[in-house]
Amino acid sequence: MNQIIYLLRHGETVFNTQGRYQGELDSPLTIEGIEQVKNISKLLKVVINDPDEWEIISSPLGRAMKSTEIICETIGFDLNKVTTDTRLREVSFGSWSGLTTKEIEASWPELIKNTDRNNWYFNSPNGENYDSVVERVSDWLESIKNKEKVIAVSHGLTGRVLRGVYNNLMKDQALKLEISQTTFFKLTNQNIERFCYEYDEF
């Protein structure tokens, strides 16, 4: 079996525009965020052919579910057939959820100092650590190994770690991977292909 996974991120949210770390908190999609998902969905529709051949699995967080709703409407997929999986949820920021970088630096300067800009958020009190995220996305990948065609709707950091696990990358490599709301990724045969609606005609 030649499995194909399309990995999408939710559209821009109000917290995204404010520079706030959402984690497992939620904020609504912006008008721009809704347009991003619509555009990504139009491109997705072109590459998947028949939507009924696919399975859609979404993070249960509100911003991902709203994005999934838009995706289903655009590609012609029955929303009632979507399943949710908590293993696709965003990384938990614990005490830092809902805060900006400046607010975090002001209250926890010692936890920020001398850390790598790509992984400092894993120092959050009560937050989720990198190994825990690796474990849950690895578990998710294992659980879908017999599914031929999967569309997954997830989040920035979780999607980054998931691609890193899929490609057997080291932590520092995985955490430098692109995060974008105009891009989605095709995972197949341990290869990852990037699709961006800003550069594609459809």
PDB file of C-alpha atoms in Angstrom:
ATOM      1  CA  MET A   1       0.000   0.000   0.000  1.00  0.00           C
ATOM      2  CA  ASN A   2       1.264   3.457  -0.952  1.00  0.00           C
ATOM      3  CA  GLN A   3      -0.077   5.651   1.861  1.00  0.00           C
ATOM      4  CA  ILE A   4      -0.629   9.369   1.295  1.00  0.00           C
ATOM      5  CA  ILE A   5      -1.154  11.853   4.129  1.00  0.00           C
ATOM      6  CA  TYR A   6      -2.005  15.493   3.479  1.00  0.00           C
ATOM      7  CA  LEU A   7      -1.140  17.545   6.560  1.00  0.00           C
ATOM      8  CA  LEU A   8      -2.880  20.920   6.937  1.00  0.00           C
ATOM      9  CA  ARG A   9      -2.761  23.636   9.561  1.00  0.00           C
ATOM     10  CA  HIS A  10      -5.731  25.710  10.736  1.00  0.00           C
ATOM     11  CA  GLY A  11      -6.119  29.255   9.418  1.00  0.00           C
ATOM     12  CA  GLU A  12      -4.954  32.423  11.156  1.00  0.00           C
ATOM     13  CA  THR A  13      -6.632  33.166  14.491  1.00  0.00           C
ATOM     14  CA  VAL A  14      -7.119  36.302  16.568  1.00  0.00           C
ATOM     15  CA  PHE A  15      -4.423  35.079  18.991  1.00  0.00           C
ATOM     16  CA  ASN A  16      -2.050  34.572  16.033  1.00  0.00           C
ATOM     17  CA  THR A  17      -2.448  38.243  15.083  1.00  0.00           C
ATOM     18  CA  GLN A  18      -1.761  39.281  18.690  1.00  0.00           C
ATOM     19  CA  GLY A  19       1.350  37.111  18.976  1.00  0.00           C
ATOM     20  CA  ARG A  20      -0.236  35.029  21.735  1.00  0.00           C
ATOM     21  CA  TYR A  21       0.639  31.387  22.277  1.00  0.00           C
ATOM     22  CA  GLN A  22      -2.575  29.428  22.044  1.00  0.00           C
ATOM     23  CA  GLY A  23      -1.596  25.885  22.860  1.00  0.00           C
ATOM     24  CA  GLU A  24      -4.787  24.188  23.947  1.00  0.00           C
ATOM     25  CA  LEU A  25      -6.621  27.492  24.397  1.00  0.00           C
ATOM     26  CA  ASP A  26      -8.648  28.702  21.478  1.00  0.00           C
ATOM     27  CA  SER A  27      -9.494  31.866  19.609  1.00  0.00           C
ATOM     28  CA  PRO A  28     -11.628  32.337  16.486  1.00  0.00           C
ATOM     29  CA  LEU A  29     -10.345  32.384  12.934  1.00  0.00           C
ATOM     30  CA  THR A  30      -9.852  35.855  11.489  1.00  0.00           C
ATOM     31  CA  ILE A  31     -11.354  36.878   8.130  1.00  0.00           C
ATOM     32  CA  GLU A  32      -7.871  36.332   6.678  1.00  0.00           C
ATOM     33  CA  GLY A  33      -7.725  32.921   8.351  1.00  0.00           C
ATOM     34  CA  ILE A  34     -10.995  31.863   6.754  1.00  0.00           C
ATOM     35  CA  GLU A  35      -9.701  32.958   3.342  1.00  0.00           C
ATOM     36  CA  GLN A  36      -6.459  31.036   3.906  1.00  0.00           C
ATOM     37  CA  VAL A  37      -8.362  27.823   4.577  1.00  0.00           C
ATOM     38  CA  LYS A  38     -10.626  28.375   1.564  1.00  0.00           C
ATOM     39  CA  ASN A  39      -7.597  28.869  -0.702  1.00  0.00           C
ATOM     40  CA  ILE A  40      -5.743  25.864   0.683  1.00  0.00           C
ATOM     41  CA  SER A  41      -8.916  23.797   0.282  1.00  0.00           C
ATOM     42  CA  LYS A  42      -9.262  24.765  -3.386  1.00  0.00           C
ATOM     43  CA  LEU A  43      -5.718  23.571  -4.031  1.00  0.00           C
ATOM     44  CA  LEU A  44      -6.305  20.415  -1.990  1.00  0.00           C
ATOM     45  CA  LYS A  45      -9.414  19.663  -4.042  1.00  0.00           C
ATOM     46  CA  VAL A  46      -7.305  19.670  -7.217  1.00  0.00           C
ATOM     47  CA  VAL A  47      -4.712  17.205  -5.885  1.00  0.00           C
ATOM     48  CA  ILE A  48      -6.969  14.651  -4.149  1.00  0.00           C
ATOM     49  CA  ASN A  49      -9.408  14.017  -7.031  1.00  0.00           C
ATOM     50  CA  ASP A  50     -12.364  12.141  -5.450  1.00  0.00           C
ATOM     51  CA  PRO A  51     -12.906  13.350  -1.844  1.00  0.00           C
ATOM     52  CA  ASP A  52     -14.895  10.214  -0.984  1.00  0.00           C
ATOM     53  CA  GLU A  53     -11.725   8.141  -1.281  1.00  0.00           C
ATOM     54  CA  TRP A  54     -10.215  10.024   1.644  1.00  0.00           C
ATOM     55  CA  GLU A  55     -10.517  10.040   5.404  1.00  0.00           C
ATOM     56  CA  ILE A  56     -10.336  13.370   7.263  1.00  0.00           C
ATOM     57  CA  ILE A  57      -8.967  13.385  10.819  1.00  0.00           C
ATOM     58  CA  SER A  58      -8.867  16.658  12.750  1.00  0.00           C
ATOM     59  CA  SER A  59      -7.538  17.994  16.002  1.00  0.00           C
ATOM     60  CA  PRO A  60     -10.574  18.558  18.253  1.00  0.00           C
ATOM     61  CA  LEU A  61      -9.562  22.150  19.084  1.00  0.00           C
ATOM     62  CA  GLY A  62     -12.002  24.788  17.843  1.00  0.00           C
ATOM     63  CA  ARG A  63      -9.754  26.528  15.338  1.00  0.00           C
ATOM     64  CA  ALA A  64      -8.897  23.207  13.689  1.00  0.00           C
ATOM     65  CA  MET A  65     -12.542  22.092  13.641  1.00  0.00           C
ATOM     66  CA  LYS A  66     -13.664  25.377  12.065  1.00  0.00           C
ATOM     67  CA  SER A  67     -10.938  24.977   9.431  1.00  0.00           C
ATOM     68  CA  THR A  68     -12.047  21.372   8.845  1.00  0.00           C
ATOM     69  CA  GLU A  69     -15.607  22.577   8.325  1.00  0.00           C
ATOM     70  CA  ILE A  70     -14.417  24.991   5.611  1.00  0.00           C
ATOM     71  CA  ILE A  71     -12.273  22.259   4.018  1.00  0.00           C
ATOM     72  CA  CYS A  72     -15.234  19.860   3.868  1.00  0.00           C
ATOM     73  CA  GLU A  73     -17.497  22.489   2.348  1.00  0.00           C
ATOM     74  CA  THR A  74     -14.895  23.375  -0.297  1.00  0.00           C
ATOM     75  CA  ILE A  75     -13.862  19.874  -1.369  1.00  0.00           C
ATOM     76  CA  GLY A  76     -17.329  18.337  -1.070  1.00  0.00           C
ATOM     77  CA  PHE A  77     -16.735  16.042   1.909  1.00  0.00           C
ATOM     78  CA  ASP A  78     -19.435  15.064   4.428  1.00  0.00           C
ATOM     79  CA  LEU A  79     -18.543  16.809   7.697  1.00  0.00           C
ATOM     80  CA  ASN A  80     -20.297  14.032   9.627  1.00  0.00           C
ATOM     81  CA  LYS A  81     -17.645  11.584   8.411  1.00  0.00           C
ATOM     82  CA  VAL A  82     -14.786  13.570   9.962  1.00  0.00           C
ATOM     83  CA  THR A  83     -13.138  11.972  12.986  1.00  0.00           C
ATOM     84  CA  THR A  84     -11.202  13.841  15.670  1.00  0.00           C
ATOM     85  CA  ASP A  85      -8.043  12.724  17.427  1.00  0.00           C
ATOM     86  CA  THR A  86      -6.548  14.436  20.473  1.00  0.00           C
ATOM     87  CA  ARG A  87      -3.075  13.325  19.363  1.00  0.00           C
ATOM     88  CA  LEU A  88      -3.290  16.015  16.648  1.00  0.00           C
ATOM     89  CA  ARG A  89      -3.967  18.817  19.158  1.00  0.00           C
ATOM     90  CA  GLU A  90      -1.501  21.667  19.576  1.00  0.00           C
ATOM     91  CA  VAL A  91       1.406  21.536  22.024  1.00  0.00           C
ATOM     92  CA  SER A  92       0.256  22.644  25.474  1.00  0.00           C
ATOM     93  CA  PHE A  93       2.002  25.781  26.734  1.00  0.00           C
ATOM     94  CA  GLY A  94       0.858  25.307  30.320  1.00  0.00           C
ATOM     95  CA  SER A  95       1.216  28.544  32.298  1.00  0.00           C
ATOM     96  CA  TRP A  96       2.248  30.414  29.151  1.00  0.00           C
ATOM     97  CA  SER A  97      -0.989  29.767  27.266  1.00  0.00           C
ATOM     98  CA  GLY A  98      -2.561  32.991  26.015  1.00  0.00           C
ATOM     99  CA  LEU A  99       0.554  35.082  26.686  1.00  0.00           C
ATOM    100  CA  THR A 100       2.877  36.948  24.333  1.00  0.00           C
ATOM    101  CA  THR A 101       6.648  36.446  24.251  1.00  0.00           C
ATOM    102  CA  LYS A 102       7.153  39.770  26.066  1.00  0.00           C
ATOM    103  CA  GLU A 103       4.738  38.776  28.837  1.00  0.00           C
ATOM    104  CA  ILE A 104       6.522  35.435  29.237  1.00  0.00           C
ATOM    105  CA  GLU A 105       9.960  37.098  29.319  1.00  0.00           C
ATOM    106  CA  ALA A 106       8.774  39.556  31.974  1.00  0.00           C
ATOM    107  CA  SER A 107       7.498  36.863  34.335  1.00  0.00           C
ATOM    108  CA  TRP A 108       9.881  33.964  33.637  1.00  0.00           C
ATOM    109  CA  PRO A 109      13.204  35.534  32.546  1.00  0.00           C
ATOM    110  CA  GLU A 110      15.287  32.610  33.860  1.00  0.00           C
ATOM    111  CA  LEU A 111      13.346  30.077  31.784  1.00  0.00           C
ATOM    112  CA  ILE A 112      13.888  32.109  28.609  1.00  0.00           C
ATOM    113  CA  LYS A 113      17.547  33.053  29.085  1.00  0.00           C
ATOM    114  CA  ASN A 114      20.142  30.979  27.235  1.00  0.00           C
ATOM    115  CA  THR A 115      17.577  28.854  25.410  1.00  0.00           C
ATOM    116  CA  ASP A 116      17.327  28.107  21.720  1.00  0.00           C
ATOM    117  CA  ARG A 117      14.807  30.320  19.940  1.00  0.00           C
ATOM    118  CA  ASN A 118      13.374  27.209  18.303  1.00  0.00           C
ATOM    119  CA  ASN A 119      12.598  25.278  21.463  1.00  0.00           C
ATOM    120  CA  TRP A 120      12.236  27.682  24.408  1.00  0.00           C
ATOM    121  CA  TYR A 121       8.454  27.140  24.578  1.00  0.00           C
ATOM    122  CA  PHE A 122       9.052  23.605  25.854  1.00  0.00           C
ATOM    123  CA  ASN A 123      10.298  25.192  29.120  1.00  0.00           C
ATOM    124  CA  SER A 124       6.777  26.289  30.038  1.00  0.00           C
ATOM    125  CA  PRO A 125       5.678  25.452  33.591  1.00  0.00           C
ATOM    126  CA  ASN A 126       3.013  22.713  33.391  1.00  0.00           C
ATOM    127  CA  GLY A 127       3.480  22.609  29.609  1.00  0.00           C
ATOM    128  CA  GLU A 128       4.119  19.685  27.328  1.00  0.00           C
ATOM    129  CA  ASN A 129       7.664  18.578  26.608  1.00  0.00           C
ATOM    130  CA  TYR A 130       9.100  17.672  23.224  1.00  0.00           C
ATOM    131  CA  ASP A 131       9.354  13.935  23.916  1.00  0.00           C
ATOM    132  CA  SER A 132       5.688  13.809  24.879  1.00  0.00           C
ATOM    133  CA  VAL A 133       4.689  15.409  21.568  1.00  0.00           C
ATOM    134  CA  VAL A 134       6.948  13.010  19.657  1.00  0.00           C
ATOM    135  CA  GLU A 135       5.325  10.095  21.466  1.00  0.00           C
ATOM    136  CA  ARG A 136       1.755  11.101  20.657  1.00  0.00           C
ATOM    137  CA  VAL A 137       2.341  11.960  16.984  1.00  0.00           C
ATOM    138  CA  SER A 138       4.336   8.736  16.543  1.00  0.00           C
ATOM    139  CA  ASP A 139       1.441   6.869  18.107  1.00  0.00           C
ATOM    140  CA  TRP A 140      -0.970   8.595  15.722  1.00  0.00           C
ATOM    141  CA  LEU A 141       1.152   7.734  12.669  1.00  0.00           C
ATOM    142  CA  GLU A 142       1.274   4.116  13.792  1.00  0.00           C
ATOM    143  CA  SER A 143      -2.502   4.037  14.296  1.00  0.00           C
ATOM    144  CA  ILE A 144      -3.208   5.129  10.710  1.00  0.00           C
ATOM    145  CA  LYS A 145      -0.582   2.985   8.993  1.00  0.00           C
ATOM    146  CA  ASN A 146      -3.264   0.838   7.320  1.00  0.00           C
ATOM    147  CA  LYS A 147      -5.213   3.816   5.993  1.00  0.00           C
ATOM    148  CA  GLU A 148      -4.331   4.587   2.392  1.00  0.00           C
ATOM    149  CA  LYS A 149      -5.542   8.185   2.036  1.00  0.00           C
ATOM    150  CA  VAL A 150      -5.652  10.557   5.015  1.00  0.00           C
ATOM    151  CA  ILE A 151      -6.185  14.306   5.299  1.00  0.00           C
ATOM    152  CA  ALA A 152      -5.047  15.546   8.744  1.00  0.00           C
ATOM    153  CA  VAL A 153      -5.887  18.973  10.155  1.00  0.00           C
ATOM    154  CA  SER A 154      -3.546  19.991  12.962  1.00  0.00           C
ATOM    155  CA  HIS A 155      -1.483  22.907  14.272  1.00  0.00           C
ATOM    156  CA  GLY A 156       1.809  24.719  13.757  1.00  0.00           C
ATOM    157  CA  LEU A 157       4.079  23.110  16.340  1.00  0.00           C
ATOM    158  CA  THR A 158       2.418  19.704  16.320  1.00  0.00           C
ATOM    159  CA  GLY A 159       2.596  19.611  12.522  1.00  0.00           C
ATOM    160  CA  ARG A 160       6.259  20.542  12.686  1.00  0.00           C
ATOM    161  CA  VAL A 161       7.065  17.714  15.121  1.00  0.00           C
ATOM    162  CA  LEU A 162       4.912  15.270  13.135  1.00  0.00           C
ATOM    163  CA  ARG A 163       6.860  15.986   9.946  1.00  0.00           C
ATOM    164  CA  GLY A 164      10.094  15.640  11.878  1.00  0.00           C
ATOM    165  CA  VAL A 165       9.063  12.207  13.162  1.00  0.00           C
ATOM    166  CA  TYR A 166       7.904  11.152   9.695  1.00  0.00           C
ATOM    167  CA  ASN A 167      11.271  12.142   8.211  1.00  0.00           C
ATOM    168  CA  ASN A 168      13.341  10.810  11.138  1.00  0.00           C
ATOM    169  CA  LEU A 169      14.781  14.253  11.873  1.00  0.00           C
ATOM    170  CA  MET A 170      16.663  15.239  15.008  1.00  0.00           C
ATOM    171  CA  LYS A 171      14.918  17.613  17.420  1.00  0.00           C
ATOM    172  CA  ASP A 172      16.860  20.719  16.332  1.00  0.00           C
ATOM    173  CA  GLN A 173      16.080  19.952  12.664  1.00  0.00           C
ATOM    174  CA  ALA A 174      12.386  19.297  13.279  1.00  0.00           C
ATOM    175  CA  LEU A 175      11.892  22.514  15.213  1.00  0.00           C
ATOM    176  CA  LYS A 176      13.258  24.590  12.332  1.00  0.00           C
ATOM    177  CA  LEU A 177      10.725  23.271   9.841  1.00  0.00           C
ATOM    178  CA  GLU A 178       8.397  25.744   8.169  1.00  0.00           C
ATOM    179  CA  ILE A 179       5.165  26.786   9.836  1.00  0.00           C
ATOM    180  CA  SER A 180       2.733  28.513   7.504  1.00  0.00           C
ATOM    181  CA  GLN A 181      -0.991  29.010   7.044  1.00  0.00           C
ATOM    182  CA  THR A 182      -0.728  29.209   3.262  1.00  0.00           C
ATOM    183  CA  THR A 183       0.989  25.845   2.919  1.00  0.00           C
ATOM    184  CA  PHE A 184       0.179  22.171   3.374  1.00  0.00           C
ATOM    185  CA  PHE A 185       2.275  19.041   3.031  1.00  0.00           C
ATOM    186  CA  LYS A 186       2.029  15.670   1.300  1.00  0.00           C
ATOM    187  CA  LEU A 187       3.652  12.834   3.242  1.00  0.00           C
ATOM    188  CA  THR A 188       4.294   9.657   1.278  1.00  0.00           C
ATOM    189  CA  ASN A 189       7.085   7.036   1.191  1.00  0.00           C
ATOM    190  CA  GLN A 190       9.023   8.976   3.879  1.00  0.00           C
ATOM    191  CA  ASN A 191       9.135  11.985   1.549  1.00  0.00           C
ATOM    192  CA  ILE A 192       7.486  15.337   2.186  1.00  0.00           C
ATOM    193  CA  GLU A 193       6.219  17.585  -0.608  1.00  0.00           C
ATOM    194  CA  ARG A 194       5.161  21.181  -0.032  1.00  0.00           C
ATOM    195  CA  PHE A 195       2.079  22.810  -1.570  1.00  0.00           C
ATOM    196  CA  CYS A 196       1.501  26.566  -1.335  1.00  0.00           C
ATOM    197  CA  TYR A 197      -1.500  28.316  -2.858  1.00  0.00           C
ATOM    198  CA  GLU A 198       0.387  31.621  -3.093  1.00  0.00           C
ATOM    199  CA  TYR A 199       2.501  30.202  -5.911  1.00  0.00           C
ATOM    200  CA  ASP A 200       0.142  27.719  -7.529  1.00  0.00           C
ATOM    201  CA  GLU A 201      -2.478  28.435 -10.153  1.00  0.00           C
ATOM    202  CA  PHE A 202      -5.770  26.646  -9.684  1.00  0.00           C
TER     203      PHE A 202
END
